[in-house]
CSV table of C-alpha atoms and ligand atoms in Angstrom, one decimal:
chain,number,residue,atom,x,y,z
L,1,MET,CA,-42.2,-173.0,10.1
L,2,LYS,CA,-40.4,-174.2,13.1
L,3,ARG,CA,-38.2,-176.6,11.1
L,4,THR,CA,-37.0,-174.0,8.7
L,5,THR,CA,-35.9,-171.7,11.5
L,6,LYS,CA,-33.9,-174.5,13.2
L,7,VAL,CA,-32.0,-175.0,9.8
L,8,VAL,CA,-31.1,-171.6,9.2
L,9,LEU,CA,-29.9,-171.0,12.7
L,10,ALA,CA,-27.6,-174.1,12.4
L,11,LEU,CA,-26.1,-172.8,9.1
L,12,ILE,CA,-25.3,-169.6,10.9
L,13,LEU,CA,-23.6,-171.1,13.7
L,14,VAL,CA,-21.3,-173.1,11.3
L,15,VAL,CA,-20.2,-170.1,9.3
L,16,THR,CA,-19.6,-168.1,12.3
L,17,ALA,CA,-17.4,-170.8,13.7
L,18,GLY,CA,-15.5,-171.0,10.4
L,19,ILE,CA,-14.8,-167.2,10.6
L,20,SER,CA,-13.6,-167.3,14.3
L,21,LYS,CA,-10.8,-169.8,13.2
L,22,ALA,CA,-9.5,-167.8,10.3
L,23,ILE,CA,-6.7,-166.2,12.1
L,24,PHE,CA,-3.4,-165.2,10.4
L,25,THR,CA,-0.7,-167.7,10.3
L,26,ASP,CA,3.0,-167.9,9.2
L,27,THR,CA,5.5,-170.7,9.1
L,28,ALA,CA,9.3,-170.5,8.7
L,29,ILE,CA,11.2,-173.3,6.9
L,30,SER,CA,14.9,-174.2,7.1
L,31,ARG,CA,16.0,-176.8,4.5
L,32,GLY,CA,19.4,-178.2,3.8
L,33,ASN,CA,20.8,-178.8,7.1
L,34,SER,CA,23.3,-181.6,7.6
L,35,ILE,CA,25.3,-183.2,10.1
L,36,GLU,CA,28.6,-184.7,8.6
L,37,THR,CA,31.4,-186.4,10.7
L,38,ALA,CA,35.1,-185.1,10.8
L,39,GLU,CA,37.8,-186.6,8.8
L,40,PHE,CA,40.7,-188.2,10.8
L,41,ASP,CA,43.8,-188.7,8.5
L,42,ILE,CA,47.4,-188.8,9.3
L,43,ALA,CA,50.3,-189.4,6.8
L,44,ILE,CA,53.9,-189.8,6.7
L,45,SER,CA,56.7,-188.5,4.7
L,46,LYS,CA,60.5,-188.8,4.1
L,47,ASP,CA,60.9,-185.3,2.6
L,48,GLY,CA,57.8,-183.4,3.8
L,49,LYS,CA,56.7,-182.9,0.3
L,50,ARG,CA,54.4,-185.7,-0.5
L,51,PHE,CA,52.8,-187.7,2.3
L,52,TYR,CA,51.8,-191.2,2.1
L,53,ASN,CA,49.4,-193.5,4.4
L,54,GLU,CA,52.2,-196.1,3.8
L,55,LEU,CA,55.8,-195.5,3.3
L,56,LYS,CA,59.0,-197.1,3.9
L,57,LEU,CA,61.0,-195.0,6.2
L,58,PHE,CA,64.7,-196.4,6.3
L,59,GLU,CA,67.0,-199.0,5.2
L,60,MET,CA,70.3,-199.1,7.2
L,61,SER,CA,72.9,-201.4,5.9
L,62,ASN,CA,76.7,-202.2,7.1
L,63,PHE,CA,75.7,-201.1,10.5
L,64,LEU,CA,78.7,-201.5,13.2
L,65,PRO,CA,79.1,-202.1,16.6
L,66,GLY,CA,79.7,-198.7,18.3
L,67,GLU,CA,77.8,-196.9,15.5
L,68,THR,CA,74.8,-194.7,16.0
L,69,ARG,CA,72.4,-193.8,13.2
L,70,LYS,CA,69.3,-191.6,12.9
L,71,SER,CA,66.0,-192.1,10.8
L,72,GLU,CA,64.1,-189.1,10.2
L,73,PHE,CA,60.5,-188.5,9.1
L,74,GLN,CA,57.6,-186.2,9.2
L,75,ILE,CA,54.0,-186.9,10.3
L,76,LYS,CA,51.2,-184.6,9.1
L,77,ASN,CA,47.6,-184.3,10.2
L,78,ARG,CA,45.6,-184.4,6.9
L,79,GLY,CA,42.3,-184.4,8.7
L,80,THR,CA,39.8,-181.6,9.6
L,81,VAL,CA,40.4,-182.0,13.5
L,82,GLU,CA,43.1,-181.6,15.9
L,83,VAL,CA,45.1,-184.9,16.7
L,84,LYS,CA,45.4,-185.0,20.5
L,85,LYS,CA,47.1,-188.3,20.8
L,86,LEU,CA,49.7,-190.0,18.7
L,87,THR,CA,51.4,-193.5,19.4
L,88,ILE,CA,53.9,-195.5,17.7
L,89,THR,CA,53.9,-199.2,17.8
L,90,PHE,CA,56.8,-201.5,16.8
L,91,LYS,CA,56.8,-204.8,15.4
L,92,VAL,CA,60.1,-206.6,14.9
L,93,ARG,CA,61.1,-209.6,13.0
L,94,ASN,CA,64.6,-211.0,13.2
L,95,TYR,CA,66.6,-212.7,10.4
L,96,GLU,CA,69.8,-214.0,9.3
L,97,VAL,CA,71.2,-212.5,6.0
L,98,ARG,CA,73.7,-215.3,5.9
L,99,MET,CA,76.0,-217.1,8.2
L,100,SER,CA,79.4,-215.3,8.1
L,101,PRO,CA,82.5,-217.7,9.1
L,102,SER,CA,83.2,-215.8,12.3
L,103,GLU,CA,79.4,-215.9,13.4
L,104,LYS,CA,79.1,-219.5,12.7
L,105,ALA,CA,81.5,-220.1,15.6
L,106,VAL,CA,79.2,-218.3,18.1
L,107,ASP,CA,75.8,-218.5,16.7
L,108,SER,CA,74.0,-221.9,16.8
L,109,THR,CA,70.6,-220.7,15.2
L,110,PRO,CA,71.1,-220.4,11.6
L,111,GLU,CA,67.3,-219.7,11.0
L,112,THR,CA,67.0,-217.0,13.7
L,113,GLY,CA,68.7,-213.6,13.9
L,114,GLU,CA,70.0,-211.9,16.7
L,115,LEU,CA,70.3,-208.2,15.8
L,116,GLY,CA,67.1,-207.5,18.0
L,117,LYS,CA,68.9,-208.6,21.1
L,118,TRP,CA,71.4,-205.9,20.5
L,119,LEU,CA,70.3,-202.9,18.5
L,120,VAL,CA,68.9,-200.2,20.9
L,121,LEU,CA,66.5,-197.3,20.0
L,122,LYS,CA,68.0,-194.8,22.1
L,123,ALA,CA,65.7,-192.0,21.8
L,124,ILE,CA,62.7,-190.7,19.9
L,125,ARG,CA,62.7,-186.8,19.3
L,126,ILE,CA,59.5,-185.2,18.1
L,127,GLY,CA,58.4,-181.3,17.8
L,128,GLY,CA,61.4,-180.6,19.9
L,129,ASN,CA,60.8,-183.0,22.8
L,130,ASN,CA,63.2,-185.7,23.5
L,131,ILE,CA,61.9,-189.0,24.8
L,132,THR,CA,64.7,-191.4,26.1
L,133,ILE,CA,64.0,-195.0,25.1
L,134,ASN,CA,67.2,-197.0,25.6
L,135,GLN,CA,65.6,-200.4,24.8
L,136,THR,CA,66.4,-203.2,22.5
L,137,LEU,CA,64.4,-203.7,19.4
L,138,ASN,CA,63.3,-207.1,20.7
L,139,THR,CA,62.2,-205.4,23.9
L,140,LEU,CA,60.2,-203.0,21.9
L,141,ASN,CA,58.5,-205.6,19.6
L,142,GLY,CA,54.7,-205.2,20.3
L,143,LYS,CA,55.1,-202.0,22.5
L,144,THR,CA,53.3,-198.8,22.0
L,145,ILE,CA,54.9,-195.6,23.1
L,146,THR,CA,52.9,-192.3,23.3
L,147,LEU,CA,54.6,-189.5,21.3
L,148,PRO,CA,54.0,-186.0,23.0
L,149,VAL,CA,52.6,-183.9,20.3
L,150,LYS,CA,49.5,-182.4,19.1
L,151,LEU,CA,48.8,-181.7,15.6
L,152,ASN,CA,46.1,-179.2,14.2
L,153,PRO,CA,44.9,-179.8,11.0
L,154,GLY,CA,47.1,-179.4,8.2
L,155,GLU,CA,50.2,-179.4,10.7
L,156,THR,CA,53.3,-181.3,10.4
L,157,ALA,CA,55.8,-182.7,13.1
L,158,LYS,CA,59.3,-184.0,12.4
L,159,VAL,CA,60.2,-187.3,14.0
L,160,GLU,CA,63.9,-188.4,14.5
L,161,MET,CA,64.6,-191.9,15.9
L,162,MET,CA,68.3,-192.7,17.2
L,163,PHE,CA,69.3,-196.2,16.9
L,164,GLU,CA,72.8,-197.7,18.3
L,165,LEU,CA,74.4,-200.8,18.1
L,166,PRO,CA,76.5,-201.2,21.2
L,167,GLU,CA,80.1,-201.7,21.1
L,168,ASP,CA,79.9,-205.0,22.8
L,169,ALA,CA,77.3,-206.6,20.2
L,170,GLY,CA,79.2,-209.7,19.1
L,171,ASN,CA,79.8,-211.8,16.1
L,172,GLU,CA,76.6,-213.5,16.6
L,173,CYS,CA,74.6,-210.7,15.0
L,174,GLN,CA,77.2,-210.1,12.3
L,175,THR,CA,75.4,-210.4,8.8
L,176,ASP,CA,72.0,-210.2,10.8
L,177,GLY,CA,69.0,-208.3,9.8
L,178,ILE,CA,65.9,-206.8,11.3
L,179,ASP,CA,62.5,-206.0,9.7
L,180,VAL,CA,60.6,-203.1,11.5
L,181,THR,CA,57.1,-202.2,11.0
L,182,LEU,CA,56.1,-198.9,12.6
L,183,ARG,CA,52.4,-198.2,13.2
L,184,LEU,CA,51.3,-194.8,14.0
L,185,ASP,CA,47.8,-194.3,15.6
L,186,ALA,CA,46.2,-190.9,15.9
L,187,SER,CA,43.1,-190.1,18.1
L,188,GLN,CA,41.1,-187.2,19.2
C,201,LIG,CA1,71.1,-217.0,14.8
C,202,LIG,CA1,73.3,-214.1,13.8
């Protein structure tokens, strides 16, 4: 009899414990959360209609001493965040197109052009700001200049570069050429 009593008591205890744990509960779930990075993309254009990641911007020929010429292009923020810093870096390569008779008399390096010693980038104008540069293309080779402009997503800015071949540029840079690579770097 004693054994039976003990078993019954134990069963009652277990059932009671089960009932006391049966409280109301609820859960909320949030699915489909994601984190994506922003897109950083700048592009250039000559006419402001179509923009490219890579584009030839100018080809100037028959440049004469005393002459000033302007190159214009547009830069666009095609990304999803503001561009807070924009820089332009110059890479310059001089070459001889040919040796004209009057050039031969003063130029002893038929393999190397001299135009970069003379041709000056006077200024860069961007978004109404004028930056005075006044440096020859040879001096600018490898240099990086910060452009004072900020671009919101979708925003475009016009860039003008003023080049001048000084009047005292002599015959050594006659029929010389210069190949300029411009690299634009944007950052947050
Ligand atoms: Ca030369
Ligand atoms: Ca030359």
